[in-house]
Tab-separated table of C-alpha atoms and ligand atoms in Angstrom:
chain	number	residue	atom	x	y	z
S	30	UNK	CA	31.280	-2.764	3.000
S	31	UNK	CA	32.447	-3.885	6.955
S	32	UNK	CA	35.643	-2.028	6.924
S	33	UNK	CA	36.319	-0.376	10.041
S	34	UNK	CA	32.769	-0.957	11.255
S	35	UNK	CA	32.412	-1.891	15.022
S	36	UNK	CA	30.445	-5.233	15.157
S	37	UNK	CA	29.590	-7.225	18.399
S	38	UNK	CA	29.045	-10.616	17.966
S	39	UNK	CA	26.930	-12.547	20.167
S	40	UNK	CA	27.503	-16.145	20.397
S	41	UNK	CA	25.176	-18.217	23.060
S	42	UNK	CA	25.049	-21.594	23.426
S	43	UNK	CA	24.383	-23.880	20.578
S	44	UNK	CA	26.537	-26.586	18.698
S	45	UNK	CA	26.294	-24.171	15.974
S	46	UNK	CA	28.542	-22.205	18.174
S	47	UNK	CA	31.579	-23.807	16.153
S	48	UNK	CA	30.549	-22.090	12.931
S	49	UNK	CA	30.760	-18.631	14.841
S	50	UNK	CA	34.685	-18.824	14.772
S	51	UNK	CA	34.778	-18.903	10.991
S	52	UNK	CA	31.953	-16.390	11.309
S	53	UNK	CA	34.618	-14.104	13.222
S	54	UNK	CA	37.360	-14.909	10.903
S	55	UNK	CA	35.013	-13.554	8.134
S	56	UNK	CA	33.978	-10.706	9.736
S	57	UNK	CA	38.043	-9.983	10.644
S	58	UNK	CA	39.187	-10.270	7.119
S	59	UNK	CA	36.215	-7.905	5.577
S	60	UNK	CA	37.889	-5.215	7.944
S	61	UNK	CA	35.645	-5.076	10.851
S	62	UNK	CA	36.270	-4.449	14.542
S	63	UNK	CA	34.797	-7.320	16.321
S	64	UNK	CA	33.695	-7.201	20.135
S	65	UNK	CA	32.596	-11.053	21.346
S	66	UNK	CA	29.728	-11.577	23.512
S	67	UNK	CA	29.394	-15.119	24.862
S	68	UNK	CA	26.680	-16.527	27.347
S	69	UNK	CA	27.832	-18.943	30.071
S	70	UNK	CA	26.557	-21.795	27.634
S	71	UNK	CA	28.536	-20.609	24.944
S	72	UNK	CA	31.582	-20.904	26.613
S	73	UNK	CA	30.534	-24.879	27.107
S	74	UNK	CA	31.093	-24.902	23.158
S	75	UNK	CA	33.407	-22.853	22.210
S	76	UNK	CA	36.558	-20.915	24.498
S	77	UNK	CA	36.800	-17.400	25.002
S	78	UNK	CA	40.367	-18.054	24.162
S	79	UNK	CA	40.024	-18.841	20.657
S	80	UNK	CA	37.740	-15.989	20.476
S	81	UNK	CA	40.197	-13.316	21.619
S	82	UNK	CA	42.789	-14.484	19.485
S	83	UNK	CA	41.083	-14.159	16.659
S	84	UNK	CA	39.240	-10.759	17.424
S	85	UNK	CA	42.286	-9.532	19.131
S	86	UNK	CA	40.243	-8.369	21.886
S	87	UNK	CA	38.845	-9.840	25.293
S	88	UNK	CA	35.797	-11.789	25.217
S	89	UNK	CA	33.271	-9.911	27.504
S	90	UNK	CA	31.176	-13.169	29.105
S	91	UNK	CA	30.170	-12.077	32.722
S	92	UNK	CA	29.219	-8.622	34.055
S	93	UNK	CA	32.054	-8.149	36.284
S	94	UNK	CA	35.964	-9.516	35.445
S	95	UNK	CA	36.473	-12.029	38.467
S	96	UNK	CA	39.906	-10.943	39.796
S	97	UNK	CA	39.505	-7.235	39.318
S	98	UNK	CA	36.361	-6.556	40.190
S	99	UNK	CA	36.071	-4.532	37.108
S	100	UNK	CA	32.305	-3.716	35.540
S	101	UNK	CA	31.997	-4.634	31.789
S	102	UNK	CA	29.586	-2.040	30.699
S	103	UNK	CA	27.477	-3.176	28.235
S	104	UNK	CA	25.892	0.488	27.619
S	105	UNK	CA	29.185	1.461	25.984
S	106	UNK	CA	29.130	-1.375	23.785
S	107	UNK	CA	25.738	-1.050	22.941
S	108	UNK	CA	26.653	2.928	21.956
S	109	UNK	CA	29.964	1.619	20.159
S	110	UNK	CA	28.491	-0.670	17.765
S	111	UNK	CA	27.465	-0.287	14.290
S	112	UNK	CA	25.672	-3.486	14.320
S	113	UNK	CA	24.996	-7.044	16.746
S	114	UNK	CA	25.265	-10.092	15.591
S	115	UNK	CA	23.833	-12.976	17.453
S	116	UNK	CA	24.878	-16.534	15.811
S	117	UNK	CA	23.774	-18.676	17.062
S	118	UNK	CA	20.736	-17.332	18.650
S	119	UNK	CA	19.474	-20.374	20.355
S	120	UNK	CA	16.104	-20.904	21.344
S	121	UNK	CA	16.624	-19.508	25.304
S	122	UNK	CA	18.212	-16.441	23.875
S	123	UNK	CA	15.635	-15.520	21.608
S	124	UNK	CA	13.036	-16.152	24.261
S	125	UNK	CA	15.209	-13.902	26.636
S	126	UNK	CA	15.421	-10.949	24.068
S	127	UNK	CA	12.058	-10.936	22.917
S	128	UNK	CA	10.788	-10.586	26.726
S	129	UNK	CA	13.596	-8.175	28.080
S	130	UNK	CA	15.217	-11.277	30.917
S	131	UNK	CA	18.256	-9.399	31.071
S	132	UNK	CA	20.041	-12.137	33.199
S	133	UNK	CA	23.519	-12.463	31.050
S	134	UNK	CA	25.754	-9.855	29.418
S	135	UNK	CA	24.584	-10.779	25.565
S	136	UNK	CA	21.145	-9.676	27.000
S	137	UNK	CA	22.301	-6.422	28.690
S	138	UNK	CA	24.133	-5.930	25.526
S	139	UNK	CA	21.199	-6.528	23.206
S	140	UNK	CA	18.704	-4.163	25.356
S	141	UNK	CA	21.436	-1.261	25.296
S	142	UNK	CA	22.364	-1.440	21.616
S	143	UNK	CA	21.165	1.452	19.530
S	144	UNK	CA	22.455	-0.267	16.372
S	145	UNK	CA	20.734	-2.701	14.015
S	146	UNK	CA	20.531	-6.149	15.375
S	147	UNK	CA	20.834	-9.400	13.407
S	148	UNK	CA	19.453	-12.638	14.397
S	149	UNK	CA	20.686	-15.942	13.394
S	150	UNK	CA	18.573	-18.912	14.998
S	151	UNK	CA	20.082	-22.556	15.363
S	152	UNK	CA	18.060	-24.993	17.010
S	153	UNK	CA	16.581	-28.322	16.561
S	154	UNK	CA	13.759	-28.631	14.086
S	155	UNK	CA	10.872	-29.001	16.885
S	156	UNK	CA	12.122	-26.098	18.588
S	157	UNK	CA	12.076	-24.092	15.598
S	158	UNK	CA	8.552	-24.599	14.645
S	159	UNK	CA	7.501	-24.488	18.384
S	160	UNK	CA	4.439	-21.845	18.071
S	161	UNK	CA	6.540	-20.006	21.244
S	162	UNK	CA	9.822	-20.028	19.001
S	163	UNK	CA	7.550	-18.250	16.051
S	164	UNK	CA	5.941	-15.809	18.592
S	165	UNK	CA	9.442	-14.579	19.694
S	166	UNK	CA	10.920	-14.733	16.576
S	167	UNK	CA	7.839	-12.390	15.382
S	168	UNK	CA	8.411	-9.950	18.336
S	169	UNK	CA	12.192	-9.686	17.547
S	170	UNK	CA	10.838	-8.709	13.986
S	171	UNK	CA	8.579	-6.485	15.290
S	172	UNK	CA	10.985	-4.412	17.381
S	173	UNK	CA	13.142	-3.995	13.739
S	174	UNK	CA	15.332	-6.794	14.332
S	175	UNK	CA	16.725	-8.664	11.277
S	176	UNK	CA	16.025	-12.624	11.218
S	177	UNK	CA	18.542	-14.301	9.065
S	178	UNK	CA	16.461	-17.555	8.684
S	179	UNK	CA	17.718	-20.947	9.337
S	180	UNK	CA	18.051	-23.268	6.471
S	181	UNK	CA	16.863	-26.843	6.152
S	182	UNK	CA	19.412	-30.031	6.480
S	183	UNK	CA	20.874	-32.344	8.878
S	184	UNK	CA	20.629	-31.151	12.671
S	185	UNK	CA	23.115	-31.861	15.715
S	186	UNK	CA	20.197	-34.471	16.340
S	187	UNK	CA	20.920	-36.249	13.216
S	188	UNK	CA	17.305	-35.190	12.475
S	189	UNK	CA	16.366	-33.306	9.109
S	190	UNK	CA	14.621	-30.211	9.052
S	191	UNK	CA	14.877	-26.420	9.275
S	192	UNK	CA	17.112	-24.940	12.177
S	193	UNK	CA	20.527	-25.063	10.831
S	194	UNK	CA	21.986	-21.678	11.276
S	195	UNK	CA	22.745	-19.630	8.101
S	196	UNK	CA	26.387	-20.144	6.889
S	197	UNK	CA	28.870	-17.577	8.254
S	198	UNK	CA	29.299	-16.298	4.594
S	199	UNK	CA	25.653	-15.798	4.446
S	200	UNK	CA	25.465	-13.727	7.486
S	201	UNK	CA	28.377	-11.576	6.264
S	202	UNK	CA	26.453	-11.129	3.255
S	203	UNK	CA	23.446	-9.710	4.748
S	204	UNK	CA	25.451	-7.250	6.902
S	205	UNK	CA	27.304	-6.345	3.556
S	206	UNK	CA	23.803	-5.839	1.873
S	207	UNK	CA	22.215	-4.035	4.940
S	208	UNK	CA	25.635	-1.556	5.484
S	209	UNK	CA	25.512	-1.128	1.189
S	210	UNK	CA	21.898	0.040	1.267
S	211	UNK	CA	22.156	2.081	4.358
S	212	UNK	CA	22.570	5.120	2.547
S	213	UNK	CA	21.591	4.740	-1.353
S	214	UNK	CA	18.677	7.167	-0.367
S	215	UNK	CA	21.124	10.194	0.903
S	216	UNK	CA	19.835	13.607	-0.451
S	217	UNK	CA	16.961	12.306	-1.735
S	218	UNK	CA	13.405	13.858	-0.845
S	219	UNK	CA	10.725	11.101	-0.200
S	220	UNK	CA	7.016	12.323	0.064
S	221	UNK	CA	4.791	9.408	1.759
S	222	UNK	CA	1.050	9.533	1.887
S	223	UNK	CA	-0.202	7.281	4.923
S	224	UNK	CA	-3.111	6.293	7.286
S	225	UNK	CA	-6.909	6.945	6.290
S	226	UNK	CA	-8.666	10.061	5.505
S	227	UNK	CA	-11.726	11.397	7.367
S	228	UNK	CA	-14.452	12.982	5.299
S	229	UNK	CA	-16.257	14.982	7.692
S	230	UNK	CA	-20.213	14.590	7.851
S	231	UNK	CA	-20.833	16.592	10.916
S	232	UNK	CA	-18.875	17.696	14.314
S	233	UNK	CA	-19.058	13.780	15.278
S	234	UNK	CA	-18.880	11.618	12.151
S	235	UNK	CA	-17.081	11.206	9.159
S	236	UNK	CA	-16.570	8.540	6.459
S	237	UNK	CA	-12.957	6.756	7.004
S	238	UNK	CA	-11.562	3.601	6.587
S	239	UNK	CA	-9.448	0.754	8.459
S	240	UNK	CA	-6.134	1.739	7.237
S	241	UNK	CA	-3.414	2.086	10.895
S	242	UNK	CA	-0.738	4.097	9.035
S	243	UNK	CA	1.775	0.993	9.494
S	244	UNK	CA	2.313	0.261	6.289
S	245	UNK	CA	3.247	3.594	5.284
S	246	UNK	CA	5.364	4.681	8.130
S	247	UNK	CA	7.240	1.562	7.911
S	248	UNK	CA	8.182	2.966	4.135
S	249	UNK	CA	8.885	6.062	5.852
S	250	UNK	CA	11.242	4.559	8.644
S	251	UNK	CA	13.136	2.722	5.876
S	252	UNK	CA	13.761	5.875	3.579
S	253	UNK	CA	14.627	7.393	6.567
S	254	UNK	CA	17.363	4.956	7.528
S	255	UNK	CA	18.628	4.626	4.285
S	256	UNK	CA	19.352	8.897	4.101
S	257	UNK	CA	16.537	10.422	2.682
S	258	UNK	CA	14.792	13.407	3.693
S	259	UNK	CA	10.955	12.092	4.365
S	260	UNK	CA	7.926	13.632	4.738
S	261	UNK	CA	4.698	11.685	5.379
S	262	UNK	CA	1.797	13.623	4.895
S	263	UNK	CA	-1.034	11.365	7.275
S	264	UNK	CA	-4.225	11.111	8.056
S	265	UNK	CA	-5.150	10.358	11.828
S	266	UNK	CA	-3.160	7.038	12.926
S	267	UNK	CA	-2.215	6.267	16.714
S	268	UNK	CA	1.570	5.503	15.753
S	269	UNK	CA	4.522	7.975	15.544
S	270	UNK	CA	7.153	8.337	13.201
S	271	UNK	CA	10.798	7.035	15.166
S	272	UNK	CA	13.203	8.348	13.095
S	273	UNK	CA	14.280	11.866	13.566
S	274	UNK	CA	14.465	12.745	9.919
S	275	UNK	CA	10.824	12.080	9.160
S	276	UNK	CA	8.721	15.275	9.114
S	277	UNK	CA	5.078	14.547	9.356
S	278	UNK	CA	2.236	16.516	8.514
S	279	UNK	CA	-1.308	15.633	9.866
S	280	UNK	CA	-4.434	15.819	7.806
S	281	UNK	CA	-8.031	14.609	7.940
S	282	UNK	CA	-9.562	14.922	4.294
S	283	UNK	CA	-8.550	13.744	1.139
S	284	UNK	CA	-8.454	17.526	0.129
S	285	UNK	CA	-6.084	18.587	2.614
S	286	UNK	CA	-3.907	15.535	1.643
S	287	UNK	CA	-4.284	16.756	-2.002
S	288	UNK	CA	-3.499	20.421	-1.128
S	289	UNK	CA	-0.354	19.341	0.994
S	290	UNK	CA	1.054	16.844	-1.571
S	291	UNK	CA	0.572	18.931	-4.732
S	292	UNK	CA	2.532	21.645	-2.980
S	293	UNK	CA	5.383	19.345	-1.935
S	294	UNK	CA	5.813	17.211	-4.942
S	295	UNK	CA	7.853	19.610	-6.931
S	296	UNK	CA	10.931	19.143	-4.590
S	297	UNK	CA	10.201	15.536	-4.415
S	298	UNK	CA	12.997	12.875	-6.018
S	299	UNK	CA	10.150	10.142	-5.201
S	300	UNK	CA	6.670	9.892	-3.918
S	301	UNK	CA	4.727	7.192	-2.593
S	302	UNK	CA	1.440	7.038	-2.146
S	303	UNK	CA	-0.005	4.640	0.315
S	304	UNK	CA	-2.605	6.320	1.984
S	305	UNK	CA	-6.296	4.889	2.053
S	306	UNK	CA	-7.782	7.656	0.335
S	307	UNK	CA	-11.674	8.105	0.457
S	308	UNK	CA	-12.863	8.389	-3.157
S	309	UNK	CA	-15.664	10.402	-1.876
S	310	UNK	CA	-16.762	13.399	0.376
S	311	UNK	CA	-20.243	14.322	1.464
S	312	UNK	CA	-21.108	17.292	-0.382
S	313	UNK	CA	-22.065	19.092	2.859
S	314	UNK	CA	-20.757	19.422	6.348
S	315	UNK	CA	-23.099	19.899	9.020
S	316	UNK	CA	-22.054	22.341	11.790
S	317	UNK	CA	-24.006	21.042	14.510
S	318	UNK	CA	-24.492	17.334	14.666
S	319	UNK	CA	-27.227	15.778	12.940
S	320	UNK	CA	-30.278	14.786	15.308
S	321	UNK	CA	-32.092	11.363	15.042
S	322	UNK	CA	-35.297	12.160	13.762
S	323	UNK	CA	-38.430	9.968	14.204
S	324	UNK	CA	-39.449	9.829	10.690
S	325	UNK	CA	-36.848	11.273	8.364
S	326	UNK	CA	-33.841	9.291	7.852
S	327	UNK	CA	-31.078	11.976	6.510
S	328	UNK	CA	-29.578	11.385	3.111
S	329	UNK	CA	-25.843	11.896	2.271
S	330	UNK	CA	-25.165	13.355	-1.113
S	331	UNK	CA	-21.275	12.572	-1.653
S	332	UNK	CA	-19.122	14.297	-4.224
S	333	UNK	CA	-15.870	13.033	-5.670
S	334	UNK	CA	-12.308	13.910	-4.087
S	335	UNK	CA	-9.583	14.601	-6.260
S	336	UNK	CA	-7.258	11.648	-6.760
S	337	UNK	CA	-4.235	12.897	-5.497
S	338	UNK	CA	-2.118	10.350	-7.211
S	339	UNK	CA	-3.468	10.697	-10.744
S	340	UNK	CA	-2.995	14.649	-10.379
S	341	UNK	CA	0.792	14.324	-8.915
S	342	UNK	CA	1.245	11.482	-12.136
S	343	UNK	CA	0.339	14.996	-14.184
S	344	UNK	CA	2.849	16.800	-12.669
S	345	UNK	CA	5.467	14.209	-12.825
S	346	UNK	CA	8.846	15.181	-14.383
S	347	UNK	CA	11.299	12.646	-15.931
S	348	UNK	CA	13.746	12.973	-13.207
S	349	UNK	CA	10.834	12.202	-10.103
S	350	UNK	CA	9.550	8.453	-9.214
S	351	UNK	CA	5.898	7.890	-8.557
S	352	UNK	CA	4.817	4.680	-6.703
S	353	UNK	CA	1.103	4.209	-5.968
S	354	UNK	CA	-0.692	1.262	-3.942
S	355	UNK	CA	-3.899	-0.618	-4.890
S	356	UNK	CA	-6.074	-2.070	-2.482
S	357	UNK	CA	-8.338	-4.609	-4.360
S	358	UNK	CA	-10.753	-7.158	-3.218
S	359	UNK	CA	-11.337	-8.768	-6.646
S	360	UNK	CA	-9.782	-8.579	-10.300
S	361	UNK	CA	-6.348	-7.798	-8.170
S	362	UNK	CA	-4.191	-7.710	-11.347
S	363	UNK	CA	-6.370	-5.824	-13.773
S	364	UNK	CA	-7.664	-3.465	-11.110
S	365	UNK	CA	-3.742	-2.549	-10.037
S	366	UNK	CA	-2.599	-2.246	-13.869
S	367	UNK	CA	-5.128	0.289	-14.793
S	368	UNK	CA	-4.813	2.370	-12.080
S	369	UNK	CA	-0.728	2.239	-12.737
S	370	UNK	CA	-1.466	3.655	-16.224
S	371	UNK	CA	-4.496	5.938	-15.364
S	372	UNK	CA	-2.535	7.496	-12.485
S	373	UNK	CA	1.005	7.492	-14.451
S	374	UNK	CA	2.876	5.613	-12.018
S	375	UNK	CA	6.230	4.193	-12.398
S	376	UNK	CA	4.618	1.526	-10.092
S	377	UNK	CA	2.276	-0.039	-8.184
S	378	UNK	CA	2.312	-1.834	-5.167
S	379	UNK	CA	-0.964	-4.596	-5.283
S	380	UNK	CA	-2.145	-5.757	-1.924
S	381	UNK	CA	-5.597	-7.873	-2.200
S	382	UNK	CA	-7.771	-8.355	0.836
S	383	UNK	CA	-8.273	-11.732	0.148
S	384	UNK	CA	-4.814	-12.546	1.655
S	385	UNK	CA	-5.035	-13.624	5.634
S	386	UNK	CA	-2.927	-11.109	7.786
S	387	UNK	CA	-2.432	-8.637	4.840
S	388	UNK	CA	-3.599	-5.044	4.146
S	389	UNK	CA	-5.535	-3.232	6.903
S	390	UNK	CA	-4.395	-3.037	10.747
S	391	UNK	CA	-1.931	-5.925	10.491
S	392	UNK	CA	1.868	-6.119	11.051
S	393	UNK	CA	2.236	-8.160	7.972
S	394	UNK	CA	1.670	-7.561	3.897
S	395	UNK	CA	1.716	-9.539	1.026
S	396	UNK	CA	2.271	-7.840	-2.124
S	397	UNK	CA	3.375	-7.923	-5.958
S	398	UNK	CA	4.851	-4.906	-7.459
S	399	UNK	CA	3.920	-3.991	-11.068
S	400	UNK	CA	6.327	-1.735	-13.071
S	401	UNK	CA	5.347	0.713	-16.124
S	402	UNK	CA	7.750	-1.662	-18.119
S	403	UNK	CA	5.546	-4.637	-17.676
S	404	UNK	CA	7.279	-6.288	-15.613
S	405	UNK	CA	6.477	-7.301	-11.968
S	406	UNK	CA	7.573	-8.585	-8.737
S	407	UNK	CA	5.881	-10.993	-6.183
S	408	UNK	CA	6.544	-11.583	-2.917
S	409	UNK	CA	5.324	-13.470	0.549
S	410	UNK	CA	3.921	-12.698	3.293
S	411	UNK	CA	6.007	-10.363	5.602
S	412	UNK	CA	6.734	-7.901	8.316
S	413	UNK	CA	5.715	-4.334	7.205
S	414	UNK	CA	9.157	-3.747	7.728
S	415	UNK	CA	10.629	-5.997	5.525
S	416	UNK	CA	7.991	-5.123	2.724
S	417	UNK	CA	8.741	-1.804	3.050
S	418	UNK	CA	12.501	-2.850	2.478
S	419	UNK	CA	11.518	-4.582	-0.698
S	420	UNK	CA	9.545	-1.392	-1.949
S	421	UNK	CA	12.397	0.524	-1.470
S	422	UNK	CA	15.010	-1.966	-3.042
S	423	UNK	CA	12.988	-1.863	-5.913
S	424	UNK	CA	12.690	1.675	-6.454
S	425	UNK	CA	16.452	2.212	-6.449
M	501	LIG	O1	-2.301	1.701	6.836
M	501	LIG	P1	-2.498	0.031	7.076
M	501	LIG	O2	-3.052	-0.479	7.988
M	501	LIG	O3	-1.178	-0.345	7.288
M	501	LIG	O4	-2.969	-0.482	5.797
M	501	LIG	C1	-2.067	-0.393	4.723
M	501	LIG	C2	-2.817	-0.023	3.228
M	501	LIG	C3	-3.605	-1.473	3.027
M	501	LIG	C4	-3.530	1.107	3.564
M	501	LIG	C5	-2.048	0.167	1.868
M	501	LIG	O5	-1.078	-1.310	1.831
M	501	LIG	C6	-2.908	0.308	0.614
M	501	LIG	O6	-3.055	-0.451	0.384
M	501	LIG	N1	-2.859	1.541	0.640
M	501	LIG	C7	-3.685	2.059	-0.834
M	501	LIG	C8	-5.224	1.821	-0.465
M	501	LIG	C9	-6.213	2.619	-1.225
M	501	LIG	O7	-6.575	3.875	-1.386
M	501	LIG	O8	-5.593	2.038	-2.538
M	501	LIG	P2	-6.840	2.420	-3.758
M	501	LIG	O9	-6.553	1.320	-4.949
M	501	LIG	O10	-8.209	2.749	-3.549
M	501	LIG	O11	-5.896	3.493	-4.189
M	501	LIG	C10	-5.041	3.503	-5.800
M	501	LIG	C11	-3.925	4.563	-5.149
M	501	LIG	O12	-4.220	5.801	-5.705
M	501	LIG	C12	-3.327	4.743	-3.825
M	501	LIG	O13	-1.707	4.852	-3.987
M	501	LIG	C13	-3.999	5.609	-3.166
M	501	LIG	O14	-3.138	6.297	-1.885
M	501	LIG	C14	-4.377	6.386	-4.366
M	501	LIG	N2	-5.190	7.544	-4.423
M	501	LIG	C15	-6.643	7.097	-4.579
M	501	LIG	C16	-7.871	8.097	-4.181
M	501	LIG	C17	-7.478	8.979	-4.165
M	501	LIG	N3	-8.836	10.012	-4.097
M	501	LIG	N4	-6.328	9.862	-4.254
M	501	LIG	C18	-5.297	8.825	-4.181
M	501	LIG	O15	-4.200	9.547	-4.349
């Protein structure tokens, strides 16, 4: 998987830097071309001579090469790379990455990198557990960086806890898995619904819900990154799709969403119904704003909206996969299982409003996926980008 890949190995100043030498060897052995970028503090722990001998390239550390005055272009490096791995990433380097403090070559390269970035933190347990480190790592996740979690064990301080850099083999496995999944949806057409629907009452009011679209758009980004042609049928949201191969069709009401989805579905390989669709809409839409009357309290009569997922479930052919979501507040599993069967889904992703920091508007979610064959998979609270990856992995 790493054959011919261009990898920047960023090394910052921590005792785990000695493991980076072995990581470099493994990457080279796997066929990657590796450019080492090391911070000034990193050079206190391992020498550029060792690193350049193993990588076959001069190690980059300073903005300029002292004797020639030649400028080392972090922009070119950032464009050259297929991936950047920062191992070890110290608390200081993580803080600089999170906040754009571009005072060394590693950080300027990170800021210029267009490729996916993998970060392997390494530090003492108290530093790792400190709220600033947690916040900075969360910020890196929110930028789409991949965090390779440190492990627990004896640290350089002889204290025992979480903060040991992941082993080089494990870092290489992360990269291999990433590149293996890189194009596993190539050529597939994927339909995703996202966001809320707005059911109009009058020109200024609607029935809606709190969906931000973050979950659906995260799934779309992941599917597009893995090579799919993605169409999002999206309710009103304030976020934008980033990947160039994502097409967004904006709608307001459930009926509009239904119309687009039923039209698009026959050409799709996979449909993922993540939108929070209103089950009911006002029977009547007023052309003018409803005025506040003194004595009379207006009554809004509701009519049932079409069930988009259920209708696609009826249209589904054996070559297609249809995945729904279940947003529950109680009797979670029973309700999710009932929806899975009723809508003829292949799988349903359950998220519960009883879980803190999950569901509406949050950057994280906690899901269980129930499959039509009766099996299920439970996951912990994770950033929505990682939840999206779990969902796509399950579909694959
Ligand atoms: O957008 P975020 O802020 O990131 O929040 C994400 C989310 C909480 C909206 C998302 O994770 C989620 O749970 N989406 C589904 C919400 C929902 O409407 O669940 P439901 O249990 O009411 O519906 C079950 C399934 O049927 C869903 O796949 C839904 O899209 C679909 N449905 C529902 C009603 C309807 N009329 N047509 C449908 O297709």
